[in-house]
mmCIF file of C-alpha atoms in Angstrom:
data_model
loop_
_atom_site.group_PDB
_atom_site.id
_atom_site.type_symbol
_atom_site.label_atom_id
_atom_site.label_comp_id
_atom_site.label_asym_id
_atom_site.label_seq_id
_atom_site.Cartn_x
_atom_site.Cartn_y
_atom_site.Cartn_z
ATOM 1 C CA MET A 1 23.362 -81.680 -13.261
ATOM 2 C CA GLY A 2 23.987 -80.678 -9.600
ATOM 3 C CA ARG A 3 21.611 -81.129 -6.744
ATOM 4 C CA THR A 4 19.255 -78.347 -5.707
ATOM 5 C CA VAL A 5 20.218 -76.311 -2.658
ATOM 6 C CA GLY A 6 17.025 -76.015 -0.579
ATOM 7 C CA ILE A 7 17.541 -72.525 0.820
ATOM 8 C CA GLY A 8 15.610 -71.863 4.009
ATOM 9 C CA ILE A 9 14.365 -75.409 4.361
ATOM 10 C CA GLN A 10 14.569 -76.281 8.045
ATOM 11 C CA ASP A 11 12.902 -79.716 8.041
ATOM 12 C CA PHE A 12 15.315 -82.678 7.826
ATOM 13 C CA LYS A 13 12.786 -85.030 6.166
ATOM 14 C CA THR A 14 11.988 -82.516 3.444
ATOM 15 C CA VAL A 15 15.724 -82.111 2.603
ATOM 16 C CA ILE A 16 16.346 -85.873 2.475
ATOM 17 C CA GLU A 17 13.188 -86.845 0.619
ATOM 18 C CA ASN A 18 13.666 -84.211 -2.033
ATOM 19 C CA ASP A 19 17.345 -85.058 -2.433
ATOM 20 C CA TYR A 20 18.361 -81.480 -1.820
ATOM 21 C CA PHE A 21 22.061 -80.768 -1.295
ATOM 22 C CA TYR A 22 22.871 -81.769 2.243
ATOM 23 C CA VAL A 23 26.170 -81.770 4.129
ATOM 24 C CA ASP A 24 25.942 -84.872 6.334
ATOM 25 C CA LYS A 25 25.850 -83.695 9.873
ATOM 26 C CA THR A 26 24.798 -87.024 11.338
ATOM 27 C CA SER A 27 28.244 -87.499 12.898
ATOM 28 C CA PHE A 28 27.021 -84.785 15.300
ATOM 29 C CA LEU A 29 24.428 -87.288 16.593
ATOM 30 C CA LYS A 30 27.183 -89.794 17.469
ATOM 31 C CA GLU A 31 29.450 -87.151 18.966
ATOM 32 C CA TRP A 32 26.642 -85.661 21.022
ATOM 33 C CA TRP A 33 25.344 -89.055 22.168
ATOM 34 C CA GLU A 34 28.768 -90.182 23.278
ATOM 35 C CA SER A 35 29.561 -86.992 25.143
ATOM 36 C CA GLY A 36 26.924 -87.846 27.745
ATOM 37 C CA ASP A 37 26.218 -84.172 28.327
ATOM 38 C CA SER A 38 23.068 -83.350 30.243
ATOM 39 C CA VAL A 39 22.758 -79.991 28.507
ATOM 40 C CA THR A 40 24.156 -78.874 25.109
ATOM 41 C CA LEU A 41 23.992 -75.301 23.869
ATOM 42 C CA ILE A 42 24.541 -74.887 20.194
ATOM 43 C CA THR A 43 25.563 -71.387 19.308
ATOM 44 C CA ARG A 44 26.376 -70.611 15.710
ATOM 45 C CA PRO A 45 26.010 -67.632 13.451
ATOM 46 C CA ARG A 46 22.616 -66.933 11.845
ATOM 47 C CA ARG A 47 21.729 -69.203 8.894
ATOM 48 C CA PHE A 48 24.229 -71.863 10.047
ATOM 49 C CA GLY A 49 21.675 -74.727 10.061
ATOM 50 C CA LYS A 50 20.922 -74.981 13.794
ATOM 51 C CA THR A 51 17.170 -75.520 13.231
ATOM 52 C CA LEU A 52 17.782 -78.135 10.506
ATOM 53 C CA THR A 53 20.204 -79.887 12.841
ATOM 54 C CA MET A 54 17.645 -79.917 15.659
ATOM 55 C CA SER A 55 15.091 -81.322 13.178
ATOM 56 C CA MET A 56 17.652 -84.007 12.318
ATOM 57 C CA VAL A 57 18.100 -84.835 16.040
ATOM 58 C CA GLU A 58 14.338 -85.041 16.567
ATOM 59 C CA ARG A 59 13.776 -87.240 13.479
ATOM 60 C CA PHE A 60 16.607 -89.553 14.581
ATOM 61 C CA PHE A 61 15.753 -90.064 18.258
ATOM 62 C CA SER A 62 11.965 -89.344 18.609
ATOM 63 C CA ILE A 63 9.646 -92.311 19.263
ATOM 64 C CA LYS A 64 7.183 -90.339 17.128
ATOM 65 C CA TYR A 65 9.445 -91.128 14.132
ATOM 66 C CA ALA A 66 10.220 -94.754 14.959
ATOM 67 C CA GLY A 67 10.610 -96.835 11.812
ATOM 68 C CA GLU A 68 11.720 -93.872 9.686
ATOM 69 C CA GLY A 69 15.330 -95.044 9.575
ATOM 70 C CA GLU A 70 15.247 -94.925 5.765
ATOM 71 C CA LEU A 71 15.911 -91.164 6.032
ATOM 72 C CA PHE A 72 19.305 -91.940 7.477
ATOM 73 C CA GLU A 73 20.340 -94.932 5.371
ATOM 74 C CA GLN A 74 22.715 -93.040 3.120
ATOM 75 C CA LEU A 75 24.268 -91.023 6.002
ATOM 76 C CA SER A 76 27.242 -91.756 8.197
ATOM 77 C CA ILE A 77 25.150 -92.444 11.365
ATOM 78 C CA TRP A 78 23.606 -95.465 9.757
ATOM 79 C CA GLN A 79 26.892 -97.273 9.339
ATOM 80 C CA GLU A 80 26.894 -98.505 12.957
ATOM 81 C CA GLU A 81 24.255 -100.990 14.207
ATOM 82 C CA LYS A 82 24.474 -99.399 17.695
ATOM 83 C CA TYR A 83 23.067 -96.146 16.272
ATOM 84 C CA ARG A 84 20.510 -97.763 13.953
ATOM 85 C CA ALA A 85 19.002 -99.306 17.113
ATOM 86 C CA LEU A 86 18.713 -95.774 18.709
ATOM 87 C CA GLN A 87 16.568 -94.427 15.825
ATOM 88 C CA GLY A 88 13.077 -93.700 17.063
ATOM 89 C CA SER A 89 13.692 -94.896 20.589
ATOM 90 C CA TYR A 90 13.419 -91.846 22.860
ATOM 91 C CA PRO A 91 10.735 -89.452 23.881
ATOM 92 C CA VAL A 92 11.564 -85.988 22.464
ATOM 93 C CA ILE A 93 10.035 -82.689 23.234
ATOM 94 C CA SER A 94 10.673 -80.123 20.550
ATOM 95 C CA LEU A 95 9.760 -76.513 21.107
ATOM 96 C CA SER A 96 10.557 -73.437 19.010
ATOM 97 C CA PHE A 97 10.203 -69.875 20.237
ATOM 98 C CA ALA A 98 10.919 -68.469 16.720
ATOM 99 C CA ASN A 99 7.478 -66.907 16.410
ATOM 100 C CA ILE A 100 7.399 -65.194 19.759
ATOM 101 C CA LYS A 101 8.288 -61.668 18.750
ATOM 102 C CA GLU A 102 5.892 -59.620 20.776
ATOM 103 C CA ARG A 103 6.870 -56.203 22.056
ATOM 104 C CA ASP A 104 5.784 -56.497 25.665
ATOM 105 C CA TYR A 105 5.957 -59.018 28.498
ATOM 106 C CA GLN A 106 2.251 -59.822 28.719
ATOM 107 C CA ALA A 107 1.953 -60.516 24.953
ATOM 108 C CA ALA A 108 5.124 -62.710 24.979
ATOM 109 C CA ARG A 109 3.901 -64.602 28.092
ATOM 110 C CA TYR A 110 0.563 -65.205 26.342
ATOM 111 C CA ARG A 111 2.269 -66.641 23.293
ATOM 112 C CA ILE A 112 4.539 -68.851 25.438
ATOM 113 C CA CYS A 113 1.426 -70.140 27.172
ATOM 114 C CA GLN A 114 -0.086 -70.894 23.758
ATOM 115 C CA LEU A 115 3.010 -72.883 22.869
ATOM 116 C CA LEU A 116 2.790 -74.838 26.115
ATOM 117 C CA VAL A 117 -0.888 -75.563 25.663
ATOM 118 C CA ASN A 118 -0.236 -76.804 22.087
ATOM 119 C CA LEU A 119 2.665 -78.949 23.371
ATOM 120 C CA TYR A 120 0.494 -80.526 26.115
ATOM 121 C CA SER A 121 -2.278 -81.289 23.604
ATOM 122 C CA LYS A 122 0.198 -83.329 21.492
ATOM 123 C CA TYR A 123 0.766 -85.538 24.613
ATOM 124 C CA SER A 124 -2.863 -85.718 25.799
ATOM 125 C CA TYR A 125 -2.734 -89.487 25.570
ATOM 126 C CA LEU A 126 -0.725 -89.360 28.756
ATOM 127 C CA LYS A 127 -3.881 -88.417 30.694
ATOM 128 C CA ASP A 128 -5.409 -91.751 29.708
ATOM 129 C CA SER A 129 -2.435 -93.789 30.961
ATOM 130 C CA ASP A 130 -1.979 -95.179 34.366
ATOM 131 C CA VAL A 131 1.325 -93.357 34.899
ATOM 132 C CA LEU A 132 -0.286 -90.098 35.885
ATOM 133 C CA THR A 133 -1.784 -89.703 39.348
ATOM 134 C CA GLU A 134 -5.008 -87.802 39.900
ATOM 135 C CA ASN A 135 -2.925 -84.785 40.920
ATOM 136 C CA ASP A 136 -0.817 -85.089 37.760
ATOM 137 C CA LYS A 137 -4.021 -85.060 35.692
ATOM 138 C CA LYS A 138 -5.196 -81.946 37.506
ATOM 139 C CA TYR A 139 -1.900 -80.315 36.773
ATOM 140 C CA PHE A 140 -2.197 -81.342 33.160
ATOM 141 C CA ASP A 141 -5.613 -79.738 32.973
ATOM 142 C CA ARG A 142 -4.274 -76.504 34.499
ATOM 143 C CA ILE A 143 -1.988 -76.000 31.477
ATOM 144 C CA THR A 144 -4.235 -73.382 29.785
ATOM 145 C CA ILE A 145 -3.701 -70.017 28.107
ATOM 146 C CA ASP A 146 -4.380 -68.225 31.388
ATOM 147 C CA MET A 147 -2.293 -70.612 33.637
ATOM 148 C CA ASN A 148 -0.564 -69.048 36.596
ATOM 149 C CA ASP A 149 3.155 -68.367 36.596
ATOM 150 C CA GLY A 150 3.979 -71.346 38.759
ATOM 151 C CA ASP A 151 2.345 -73.790 36.385
ATOM 152 C CA ALA A 152 3.852 -72.114 33.311
ATOM 153 C CA THR A 153 7.348 -72.220 34.908
ATOM 154 C CA LEU A 154 7.102 -75.968 35.620
ATOM 155 C CA ALA A 155 5.226 -76.982 32.467
ATOM 156 C CA LEU A 156 8.225 -78.302 30.510
ATOM 157 C CA TYR A 157 9.719 -80.020 33.554
ATOM 158 C CA GLN A 158 6.443 -81.703 34.410
ATOM 159 C CA LEU A 159 5.800 -82.831 30.861
ATOM 160 C CA SER A 160 9.264 -84.399 30.684
ATOM 161 C CA ASP A 161 8.643 -86.144 33.996
ATOM 162 C CA PHE A 162 5.300 -87.471 32.646
ATOM 163 C CA LEU A 163 6.991 -88.786 29.467
ATOM 164 C CA PHE A 164 9.780 -90.341 31.509
ATOM 165 C CA ARG A 165 7.318 -92.259 33.587
ATOM 166 C CA TYR A 166 5.342 -93.267 30.503
ATOM 167 C CA TYR A 167 8.259 -94.485 28.367
ATOM 168 C CA GLY A 168 10.833 -95.310 31.144
ATOM 169 C CA LYS A 169 13.499 -93.344 29.332
ATOM 170 C CA LYS A 170 15.019 -89.887 29.787
ATOM 171 C CA VAL A 171 13.406 -87.249 27.616
ATOM 172 C CA ILE A 172 15.396 -85.302 25.035
ATOM 173 C CA ILE A 173 14.272 -81.619 25.088
ATOM 174 C CA LEU A 174 15.056 -79.432 22.075
ATOM 175 C CA LEU A 175 14.558 -75.706 22.457
ATOM 176 C CA ASP A 176 14.979 -73.640 19.303
ATOM 177 C CA GLU A 177 15.193 -69.862 19.089
ATOM 178 C CA TYR A 178 15.095 -69.755 22.934
ATOM 179 C CA ASN A 179 16.452 -66.228 22.832
ATOM 180 C CA THR A 180 13.796 -64.767 20.497
ATOM 181 C CA PRO A 181 11.330 -63.633 23.153
ATOM 182 C CA MET A 182 14.037 -61.786 24.989
ATOM 183 C CA GLN A 183 15.147 -59.862 21.879
#
Protein backbone atom coordinates (compact mmCIF):
# COMPACT_ATOMS: atom_id res chain seq x y z
CA MET A 1 0.00 0.00 0.00
CA GLY A 2 1.21 3.52 -0.80
CA ARG A 3 2.15 6.19 1.67
CA THR A 4 -0.36 8.74 2.89
CA VAL A 5 -0.18 12.19 1.35
CA GLY A 6 -0.47 14.63 4.24
CA ILE A 7 -2.43 17.40 2.56
CA GLY A 8 -2.10 20.77 4.25
CA ILE A 9 0.55 19.62 6.73
CA GLN A 10 3.13 22.36 6.99
CA ASP A 11 5.31 21.00 9.79
CA PHE A 12 8.38 19.08 8.63
CA LYS A 13 8.64 16.95 11.79
CA THR A 14 5.00 15.85 11.47
CA VAL A 15 5.55 14.76 7.85
CA ILE A 16 8.69 12.76 8.63
CA GLU A 17 7.54 11.18 11.89
CA ASN A 18 4.25 10.04 10.37
CA ASP A 19 6.01 8.75 7.25
CA TYR A 20 3.77 10.80 4.98
CA PHE A 21 4.69 10.97 1.33
CA TYR A 22 7.49 13.53 1.06
CA VAL A 23 9.54 14.67 -1.91
CA ASP A 24 13.03 15.11 -0.48
CA LYS A 25 13.81 18.83 -0.70
CA THR A 26 16.86 18.71 1.56
CA SER A 27 19.14 19.34 -1.41
CA PHE A 28 17.71 22.86 -1.17
CA LEU A 29 19.50 23.20 2.19
CA LYS A 30 22.85 22.41 0.61
CA GLU A 31 22.24 24.58 -2.45
CA TRP A 32 21.08 27.51 -0.31
CA TRP A 33 23.93 27.16 2.20
CA GLU A 34 26.57 27.01 -0.50
CA SER A 35 25.18 30.03 -2.37
CA GLY A 36 26.24 32.28 0.50
CA ASP A 37 23.32 34.62 -0.16
CA SER A 38 22.52 37.16 2.52
CA VAL A 39 18.87 37.25 1.51
CA THR A 40 16.80 34.66 -0.31
CA LEU A 41 13.26 35.25 -1.51
CA ILE A 42 11.32 32.11 -2.34
CA THR A 43 8.40 32.86 -4.61
CA ARG A 44 6.33 29.96 -5.81
CA PRO A 45 2.65 29.44 -6.59
CA ARG A 46 0.20 28.85 -3.77
CA ARG A 47 0.26 25.36 -2.24
CA PHE A 48 3.80 24.75 -3.54
CA GLY A 49 5.28 23.84 -0.15
CA LYS A 50 7.02 27.08 0.84
CA THR A 51 5.91 26.87 4.48
CA LEU A 52 6.90 23.20 4.73
CA THR A 53 10.30 24.06 3.23
CA MET A 54 10.78 26.84 5.77
CA SER A 55 9.83 24.41 8.53
CA MET A 56 12.48 22.03 7.17
CA VAL A 57 15.09 24.83 7.15
CA GLU A 58 14.25 25.74 10.75
CA ARG A 59 14.36 22.10 11.92
CA PHE A 60 17.69 21.60 10.22
CA PHE A 61 19.58 24.69 11.34
CA SER A 62 17.97 25.85 14.60
CA ILE A 63 19.81 25.43 17.88
CA LYS A 64 16.36 24.83 19.32
CA TYR A 65 16.29 21.50 17.45
CA ALA A 66 19.89 20.42 18.05
CA GLY A 67 20.14 16.67 18.35
CA GLU A 68 17.11 15.99 16.15
CA GLY A 69 19.19 14.81 13.23
CA GLU A 70 17.24 11.55 13.07
CA LEU A 71 14.56 13.47 11.14
CA PHE A 72 17.07 13.86 8.30
CA GLU A 73 18.78 10.46 8.40
CA GLN A 74 16.93 9.03 5.39
CA LEU A 75 17.24 12.24 3.34
CA SER A 76 19.93 13.40 0.94
CA ILE A 77 21.35 16.15 3.17
CA TRP A 78 22.44 13.55 5.72
CA GLN A 79 24.84 11.86 3.29
CA GLU A 80 27.59 14.43 3.90
CA GLU A 81 29.27 14.76 7.28
CA LYS A 82 29.75 18.49 6.65
CA TYR A 83 25.98 19.00 6.70
CA ARG A 84 25.31 16.61 9.56
CA ALA A 85 27.58 18.87 11.64
CA LEU A 86 25.44 21.90 10.74
CA GLN A 87 22.21 20.41 12.08
CA GLY A 88 21.02 22.34 15.12
CA SER A 89 23.95 24.73 15.14
CA TYR A 90 22.52 28.18 14.32
CA PRO A 91 20.17 30.61 15.99
CA VAL A 92 17.00 30.84 13.90
CA ILE A 93 14.16 33.34 14.15
CA SER A 94 11.03 32.07 12.46
CA LEU A 95 8.08 34.39 12.05
CA SER A 96 4.87 33.89 10.09
CA PHE A 97 2.48 36.67 9.13
CA ALA A 98 -0.12 34.15 7.88
CA ASN A 99 -2.73 35.12 10.47
CA ILE A 100 -2.49 38.87 10.03
CA LYS A 101 -5.50 39.48 7.83
CA GLU A 102 -6.94 42.59 9.44
CA ARG A 103 -8.77 45.13 7.31
CA ASP A 104 -7.14 48.31 8.56
CA TYR A 105 -3.67 49.55 9.41
CA GLN A 106 -4.17 49.90 13.17
CA ALA A 107 -5.52 46.37 13.58
CA ALA A 108 -2.72 44.92 11.43
CA ARG A 109 -0.10 46.91 13.36
CA TYR A 110 -1.54 45.62 16.64
CA ARG A 111 -1.34 42.00 15.45
CA ILE A 112 2.25 42.49 14.23
CA CYS A 113 3.15 43.89 17.64
CA GLN A 114 1.55 40.81 19.23
CA LEU A 115 3.76 38.60 17.05
CA LEU A 116 6.86 40.54 18.08
CA VAL A 117 5.96 40.37 21.77
CA ASN A 118 5.44 36.59 21.48
CA LEU A 119 8.75 36.27 19.65
CA TYR A 120 10.63 38.21 22.30
CA SER A 121 9.07 36.13 25.06
CA LYS A 122 10.54 33.00 23.45
CA TYR A 123 13.97 34.54 23.87
CA SER A 124 13.47 36.03 27.32
CA TYR A 125 16.48 34.05 28.55
CA LEU A 126 18.64 36.63 26.77
CA LYS A 127 17.75 39.19 29.44
CA ASP A 128 19.42 37.01 32.07
CA SER A 129 22.62 36.70 30.08
CA ASP A 130 25.62 38.96 30.31
CA VAL A 131 25.55 39.80 26.58
CA LEU A 132 22.83 42.42 26.95
CA THR A 133 23.72 45.82 28.31
CA GLU A 134 21.35 47.69 30.60
CA ASN A 135 20.15 49.70 27.59
CA ASP A 136 19.57 46.47 25.65
CA LYS A 137 17.47 45.14 28.52
CA LYS A 138 15.46 48.36 28.58
CA TYR A 139 14.87 48.00 24.84
CA PHE A 140 13.83 44.38 25.36
CA ASP A 141 11.27 45.53 27.95
CA ARG A 142 9.87 48.14 25.54
CA ILE A 143 8.73 45.41 23.16
CA THR A 144 5.08 45.49 24.18
CA ILE A 145 1.72 45.53 22.40
CA ASP A 146 1.70 49.32 22.50
CA MET A 147 5.37 49.88 21.56
CA ASN A 148 6.22 52.91 19.47
CA ASP A 149 6.87 52.67 15.73
CA GLY A 150 10.64 53.01 16.16
CA ASP A 151 10.87 50.04 18.51
CA ALA A 152 8.53 47.96 16.35
CA THR A 153 10.54 48.76 13.23
CA LEU A 154 13.82 47.69 14.82
CA ALA A 155 12.51 44.74 16.86
CA LEU A 156 13.58 41.97 14.48
CA TYR A 157 16.96 43.57 13.80
CA GLN A 158 17.63 44.03 17.52
CA LEU A 159 16.61 40.48 18.39
CA SER A 160 18.91 39.10 15.71
CA ASP A 161 21.74 41.23 17.11
CA PHE A 162 21.06 39.97 20.65
CA LEU A 163 21.09 36.36 19.42
CA PHE A 164 24.28 36.96 17.43
CA ARG A 165 26.01 38.26 20.52
CA TYR A 166 24.69 35.38 22.65
CA TYR A 167 25.59 32.54 20.27
CA GLY A 168 28.46 34.15 18.34
CA LYS A 169 26.88 33.13 15.02
CA LYS A 170 24.88 34.92 12.39
CA VAL A 171 21.14 34.47 12.77
CA ILE A 172 18.95 32.86 10.15
CA ILE A 173 15.67 34.77 9.86
CA LEU A 174 12.71 33.03 8.25
CA LEU A 175 9.72 35.20 7.35
CA ASP A 176 6.69 33.35 6.06
CA GLU A 177 3.63 34.95 4.49
CA TYR A 178 5.35 38.33 4.67
CA ASN A 179 2.90 39.73 2.12
CA THR A 180 -0.32 38.70 3.92
CA PRO A 181 -0.71 41.94 5.95
CA MET A 182 -0.41 43.99 2.76
CA GLN A 183 -3.12 42.01 1.00
